[in-house]
Coordinates of C-alpha atoms in Angstrom, one line a residue:
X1 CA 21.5 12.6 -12.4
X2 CA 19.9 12.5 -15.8
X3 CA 17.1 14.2 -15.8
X4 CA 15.1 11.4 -18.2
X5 CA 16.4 9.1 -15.5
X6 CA 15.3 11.0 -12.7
X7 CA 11.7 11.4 -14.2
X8 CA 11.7 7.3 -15.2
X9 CA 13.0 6.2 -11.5
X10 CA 10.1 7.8 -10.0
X11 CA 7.2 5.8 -12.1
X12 CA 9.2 3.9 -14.8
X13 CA 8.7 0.9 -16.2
X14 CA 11.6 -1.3 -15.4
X15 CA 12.5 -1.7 -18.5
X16 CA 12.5 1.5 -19.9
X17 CA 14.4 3.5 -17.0
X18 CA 17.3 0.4 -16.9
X19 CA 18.0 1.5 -21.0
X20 CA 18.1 5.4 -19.8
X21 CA 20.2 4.7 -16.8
X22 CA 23.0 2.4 -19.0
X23 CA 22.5 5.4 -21.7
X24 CA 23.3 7.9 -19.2
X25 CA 26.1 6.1 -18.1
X26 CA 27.4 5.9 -21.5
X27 CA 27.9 2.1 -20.8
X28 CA 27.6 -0.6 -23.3
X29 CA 26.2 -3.5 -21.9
X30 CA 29.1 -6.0 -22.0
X31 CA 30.4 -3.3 -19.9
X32 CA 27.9 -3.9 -17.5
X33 CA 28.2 -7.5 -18.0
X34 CA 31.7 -7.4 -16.8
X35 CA 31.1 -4.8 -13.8
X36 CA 27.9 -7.7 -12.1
X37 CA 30.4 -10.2 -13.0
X38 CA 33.1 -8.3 -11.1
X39 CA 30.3 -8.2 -7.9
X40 CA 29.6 -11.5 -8.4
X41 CA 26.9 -12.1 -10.8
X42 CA 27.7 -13.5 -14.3
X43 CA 24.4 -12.5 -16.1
X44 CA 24.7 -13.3 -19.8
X45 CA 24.6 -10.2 -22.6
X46 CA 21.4 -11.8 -23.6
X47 CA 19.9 -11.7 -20.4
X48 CA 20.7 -8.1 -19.9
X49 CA 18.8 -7.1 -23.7
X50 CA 16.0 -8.7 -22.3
X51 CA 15.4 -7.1 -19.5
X52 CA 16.0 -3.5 -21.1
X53 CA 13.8 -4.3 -23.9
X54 CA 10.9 -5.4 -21.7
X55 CA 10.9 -9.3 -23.0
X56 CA 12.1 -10.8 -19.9
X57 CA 12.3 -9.6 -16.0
X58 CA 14.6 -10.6 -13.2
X59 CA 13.7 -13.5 -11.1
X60 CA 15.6 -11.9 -7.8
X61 CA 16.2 -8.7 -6.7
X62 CA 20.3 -9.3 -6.2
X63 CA 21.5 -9.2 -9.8
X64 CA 19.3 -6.0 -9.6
X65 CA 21.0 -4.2 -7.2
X66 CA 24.2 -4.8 -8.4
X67 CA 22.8 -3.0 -11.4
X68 CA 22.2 -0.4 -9.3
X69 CA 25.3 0.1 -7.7
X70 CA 27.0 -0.1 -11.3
X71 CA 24.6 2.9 -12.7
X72 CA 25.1 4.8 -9.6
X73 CA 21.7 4.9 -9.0
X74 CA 20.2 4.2 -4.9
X75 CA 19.8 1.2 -3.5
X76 CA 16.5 -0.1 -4.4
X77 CA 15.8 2.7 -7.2
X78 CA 15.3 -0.5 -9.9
X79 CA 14.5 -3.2 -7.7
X80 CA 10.8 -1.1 -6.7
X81 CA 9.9 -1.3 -10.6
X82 CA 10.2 -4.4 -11.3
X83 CA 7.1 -5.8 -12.8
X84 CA 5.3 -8.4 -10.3
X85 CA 2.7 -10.4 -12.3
X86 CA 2.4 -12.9 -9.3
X87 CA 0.1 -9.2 -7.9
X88 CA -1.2 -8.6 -11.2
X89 CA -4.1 -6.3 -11.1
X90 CA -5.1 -6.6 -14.7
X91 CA -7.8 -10.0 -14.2
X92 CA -10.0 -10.7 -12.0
X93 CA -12.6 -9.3 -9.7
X94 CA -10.3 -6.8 -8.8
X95 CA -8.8 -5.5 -12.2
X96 CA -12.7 -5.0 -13.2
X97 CA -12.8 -2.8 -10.4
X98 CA -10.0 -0.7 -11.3
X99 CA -10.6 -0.6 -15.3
X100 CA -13.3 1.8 -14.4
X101 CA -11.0 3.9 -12.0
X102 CA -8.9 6.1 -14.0
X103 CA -5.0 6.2 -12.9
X104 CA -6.1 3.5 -9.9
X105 CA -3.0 1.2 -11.0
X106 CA -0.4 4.4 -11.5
X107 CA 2.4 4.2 -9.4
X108 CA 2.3 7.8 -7.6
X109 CA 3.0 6.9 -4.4
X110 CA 6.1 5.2 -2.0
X111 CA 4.5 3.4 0.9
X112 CA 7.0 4.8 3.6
X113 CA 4.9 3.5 6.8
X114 CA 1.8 1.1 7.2
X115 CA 0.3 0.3 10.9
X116 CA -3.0 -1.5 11.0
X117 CA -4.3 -2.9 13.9
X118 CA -7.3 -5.5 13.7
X119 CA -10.1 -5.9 16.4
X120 CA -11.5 -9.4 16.3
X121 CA -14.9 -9.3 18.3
X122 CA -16.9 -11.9 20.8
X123 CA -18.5 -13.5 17.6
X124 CA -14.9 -14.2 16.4
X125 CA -15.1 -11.5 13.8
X126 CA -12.7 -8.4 12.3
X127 CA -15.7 -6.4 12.9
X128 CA -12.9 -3.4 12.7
X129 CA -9.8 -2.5 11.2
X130 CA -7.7 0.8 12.2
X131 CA -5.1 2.3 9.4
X132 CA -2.2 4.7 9.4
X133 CA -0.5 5.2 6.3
X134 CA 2.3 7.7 5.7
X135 CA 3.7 7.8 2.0
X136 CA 5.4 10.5 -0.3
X137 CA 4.0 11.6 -3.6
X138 CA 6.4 10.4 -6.6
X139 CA 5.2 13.0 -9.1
X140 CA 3.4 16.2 -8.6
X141 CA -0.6 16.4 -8.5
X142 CA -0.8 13.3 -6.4
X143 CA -4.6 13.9 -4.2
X144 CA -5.7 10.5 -3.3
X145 CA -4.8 7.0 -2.2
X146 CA -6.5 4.1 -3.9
X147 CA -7.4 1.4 -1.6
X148 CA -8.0 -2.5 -2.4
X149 CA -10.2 -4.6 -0.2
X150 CA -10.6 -8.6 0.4
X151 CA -13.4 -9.0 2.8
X152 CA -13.8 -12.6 4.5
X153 CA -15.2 -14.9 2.6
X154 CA -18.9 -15.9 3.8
X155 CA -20.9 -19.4 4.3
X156 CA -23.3 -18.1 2.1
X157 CA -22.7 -18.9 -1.7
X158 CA -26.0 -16.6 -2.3
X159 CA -24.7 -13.6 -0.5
X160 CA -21.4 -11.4 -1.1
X161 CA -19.8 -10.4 2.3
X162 CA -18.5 -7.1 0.3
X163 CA -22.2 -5.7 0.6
X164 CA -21.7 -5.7 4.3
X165 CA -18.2 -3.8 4.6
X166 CA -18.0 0.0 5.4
X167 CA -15.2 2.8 5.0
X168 CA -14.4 5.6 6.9
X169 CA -12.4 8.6 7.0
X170 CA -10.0 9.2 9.5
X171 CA -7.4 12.0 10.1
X172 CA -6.8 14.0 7.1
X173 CA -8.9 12.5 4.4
X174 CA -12.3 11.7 3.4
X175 CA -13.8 8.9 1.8
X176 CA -13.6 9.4 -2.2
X177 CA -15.4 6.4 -4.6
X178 CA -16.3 3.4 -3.2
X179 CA -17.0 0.4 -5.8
X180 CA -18.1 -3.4 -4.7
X181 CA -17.5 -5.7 -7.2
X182 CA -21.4 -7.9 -7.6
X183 CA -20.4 -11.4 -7.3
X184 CA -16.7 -11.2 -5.3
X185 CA -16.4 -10.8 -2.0
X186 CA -13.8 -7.4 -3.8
X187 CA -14.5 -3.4 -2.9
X188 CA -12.3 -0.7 -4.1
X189 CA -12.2 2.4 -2.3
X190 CA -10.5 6.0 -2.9
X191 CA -9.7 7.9 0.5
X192 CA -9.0 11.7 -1.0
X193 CA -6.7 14.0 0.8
X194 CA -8.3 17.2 -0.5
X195 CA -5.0 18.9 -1.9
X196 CA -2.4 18.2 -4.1
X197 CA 0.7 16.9 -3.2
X198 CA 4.4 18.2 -4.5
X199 CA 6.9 15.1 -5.5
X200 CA 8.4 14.7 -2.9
X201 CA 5.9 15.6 -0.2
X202 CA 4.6 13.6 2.4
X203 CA 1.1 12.5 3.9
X204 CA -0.4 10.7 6.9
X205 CA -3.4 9.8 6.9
X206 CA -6.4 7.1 8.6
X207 CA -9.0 5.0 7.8
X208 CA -11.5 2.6 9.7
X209 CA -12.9 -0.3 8.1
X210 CA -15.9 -2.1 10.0
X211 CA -17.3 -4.9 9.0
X212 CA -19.9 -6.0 12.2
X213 CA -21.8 -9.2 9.8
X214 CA -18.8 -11.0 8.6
X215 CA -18.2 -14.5 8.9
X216 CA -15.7 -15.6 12.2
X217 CA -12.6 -14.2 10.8
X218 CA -9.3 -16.6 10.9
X219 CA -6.6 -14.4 9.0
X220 CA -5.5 -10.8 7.8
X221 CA -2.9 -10.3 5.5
X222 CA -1.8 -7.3 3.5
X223 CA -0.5 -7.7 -0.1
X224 CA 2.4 -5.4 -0.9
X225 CA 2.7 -4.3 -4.9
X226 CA 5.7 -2.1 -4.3
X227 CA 8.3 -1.9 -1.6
X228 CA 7.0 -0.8 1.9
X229 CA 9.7 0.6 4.2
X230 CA 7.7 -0.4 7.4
X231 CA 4.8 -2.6 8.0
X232 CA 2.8 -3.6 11.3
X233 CA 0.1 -5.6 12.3
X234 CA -1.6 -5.5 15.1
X235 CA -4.5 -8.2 15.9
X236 CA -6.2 -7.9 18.9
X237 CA -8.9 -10.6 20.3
X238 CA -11.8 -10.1 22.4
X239 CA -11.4 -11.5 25.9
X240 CA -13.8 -13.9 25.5
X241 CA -12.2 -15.4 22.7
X242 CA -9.4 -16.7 22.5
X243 CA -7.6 -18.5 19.4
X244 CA -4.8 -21.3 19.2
X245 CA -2.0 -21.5 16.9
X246 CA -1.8 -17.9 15.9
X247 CA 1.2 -17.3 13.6
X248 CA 3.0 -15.4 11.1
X249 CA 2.8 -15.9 7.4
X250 CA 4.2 -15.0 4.1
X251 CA 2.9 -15.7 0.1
X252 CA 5.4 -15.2 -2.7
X253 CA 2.0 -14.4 -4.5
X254 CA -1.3 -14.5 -4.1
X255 CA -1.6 -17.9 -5.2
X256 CA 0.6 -20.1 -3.9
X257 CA 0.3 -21.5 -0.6
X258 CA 1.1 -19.6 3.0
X259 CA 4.7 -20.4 4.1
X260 CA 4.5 -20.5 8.1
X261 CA 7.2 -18.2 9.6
X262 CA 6.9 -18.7 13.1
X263 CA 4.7 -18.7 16.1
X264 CA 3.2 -15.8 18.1
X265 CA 2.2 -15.9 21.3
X266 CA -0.8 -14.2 23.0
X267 CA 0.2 -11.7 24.8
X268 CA -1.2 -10.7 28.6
X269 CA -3.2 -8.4 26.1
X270 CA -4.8 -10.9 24.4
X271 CA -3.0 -9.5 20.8
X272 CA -0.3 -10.4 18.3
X273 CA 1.6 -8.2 16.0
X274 CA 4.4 -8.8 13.3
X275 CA 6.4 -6.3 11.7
X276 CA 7.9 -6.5 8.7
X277 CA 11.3 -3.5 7.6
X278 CA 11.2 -3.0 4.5
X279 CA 8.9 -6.1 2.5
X280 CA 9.0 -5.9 -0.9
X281 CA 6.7 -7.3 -2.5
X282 CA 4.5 -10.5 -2.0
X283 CA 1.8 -11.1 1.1
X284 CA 2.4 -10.9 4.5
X285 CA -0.3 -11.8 7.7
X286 CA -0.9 -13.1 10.8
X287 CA -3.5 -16.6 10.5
X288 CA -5.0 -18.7 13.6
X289 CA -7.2 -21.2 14.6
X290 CA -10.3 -21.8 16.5
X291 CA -10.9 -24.1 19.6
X292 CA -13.4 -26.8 18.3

């Protein structure tokens, strides 16, 4: 493979990595027109400019890995870098957190594996949240992973439910920055592996979120930016409590409105869990109710 091409693949943008891959290929693009059309997607020589030029993105991921197959490239090499502005980081409560965290919105890592398991307490609360994340560095130099936080939002209009959130390191890390946005309910927080990882390389590592104040809890959801290859959720319920109508959910964004994907029973265990293999991109939870 081209070594430009191998180098763009592993950060990109889209846009720039599709032009290297076509010019490694030495295709023209009504070449490439007539190969998707040959798999079954007529996409227009226009269309095509666009997206190499960085005017226009693909609406689904199919036409995309077509492309894929045509530039010899793996399966789902393009498809991780296309831009998703429906999980844009740049606005917000959130991109003002990360505007002062350099390299915070790089892409440096592949989310390989993500288990976190919920415990919702007597008062109805996710008073604590266990993490285990295994992912592989895409360039070399890569020391930390840069965490983003939603906390419930509280009753209290006067009060930000962010202040009351902790962090802690678990198995090979410890916890790097932490910064709370002042008026949303936001917190970013850097959990630093204390070497430097080879692209390439691998890491596991944990984290514990506690958050013992927080309003009575009815949903946890995880927002994926980039393609996950494994995702489970765990929620767990205090005997004493016990919800009704607890289901699984997905968001095309994080904006529109929760599409219901089907019910989960409480287990003898008094817990739920969904797993998702591989999500791409989007939000994905578990939501439920409380008794009146």
């Amino acid at each position: 493979m081209d070594s430009q091409v191998e180098l763009l693949l592993r950060a990109g943008p889209f846009h720039d990595t599709l032009r290297a891959a076509i010019r490694s290929r030495g295709l023209t693009l009504d070449r490439v027109r007539s190969r998707l059309a040959d798999r079954g997607w007529p996409v227009g020589l226009s269309t095509l400019s666009g997206w190499q030029h960085g005017h226009t993105r693909p609406a689904s991921t199919g036409p995309v890995h077509a492309l894929e197959e045509v530039l010899d490239l793996p399966r789902g090499a393009l498809v991780d870098l296309i831009p998703r502005s429906d999980l844009d980081e740049r606005s917000g409560a959130l991109g003002e957190l990360l505007d002062d965290i350099p390299g915070a919105r790089d892409r440096s890592v592949d989310l390989l594996c993500q288990h976190d398991k919920v415990s919702v307490d007597a008062s109805r609360r996710s008073s604590r949240i266990w993490s285990r994340i295994v992912l592989r560095a895409r360039r070399d130099g890569v020391d930390r992973y840069v965490m983003r936080f939603f906390a419930d939002p509280g009753a209290d209009p006067l009060a930000n439910p962010a202040d009351q959130v902790e962090f802690e390191a678990g198995e090979n890390c410890r916890l790097g920055e932490v910064r709370r946005h002042s008026r949303a309910p936001v917190i970013v927080a850097e959990f630093l592996f204390g070497q430097r990882l080879r692209a390439g390389e691998s890491w596991v590592f944990e984290r514990r979120i506690h958050n013992p104040c927080g309003p009575p809890s009815i949903v946890h959801a995880c927002a994926v930016r980039h393609r996950v290859e494994q995702y489970l959720l765990q929620v767990r319920f205090d005997p004493s409590v016990r919800p009704v109508d607890c289901h699984a959910f997905s968001q095309a964004d994080l904006y529109e409105p929760p599409r219901r994907i089907g019910a989960l029973p409480l287990s003898t265990h008094h817990s739920v869990h969904l797993i998702g293999t591989p999500l791409i991109t989007g939000v994905h939870g578990i939501a439920w109710r409380w008794p009146s």
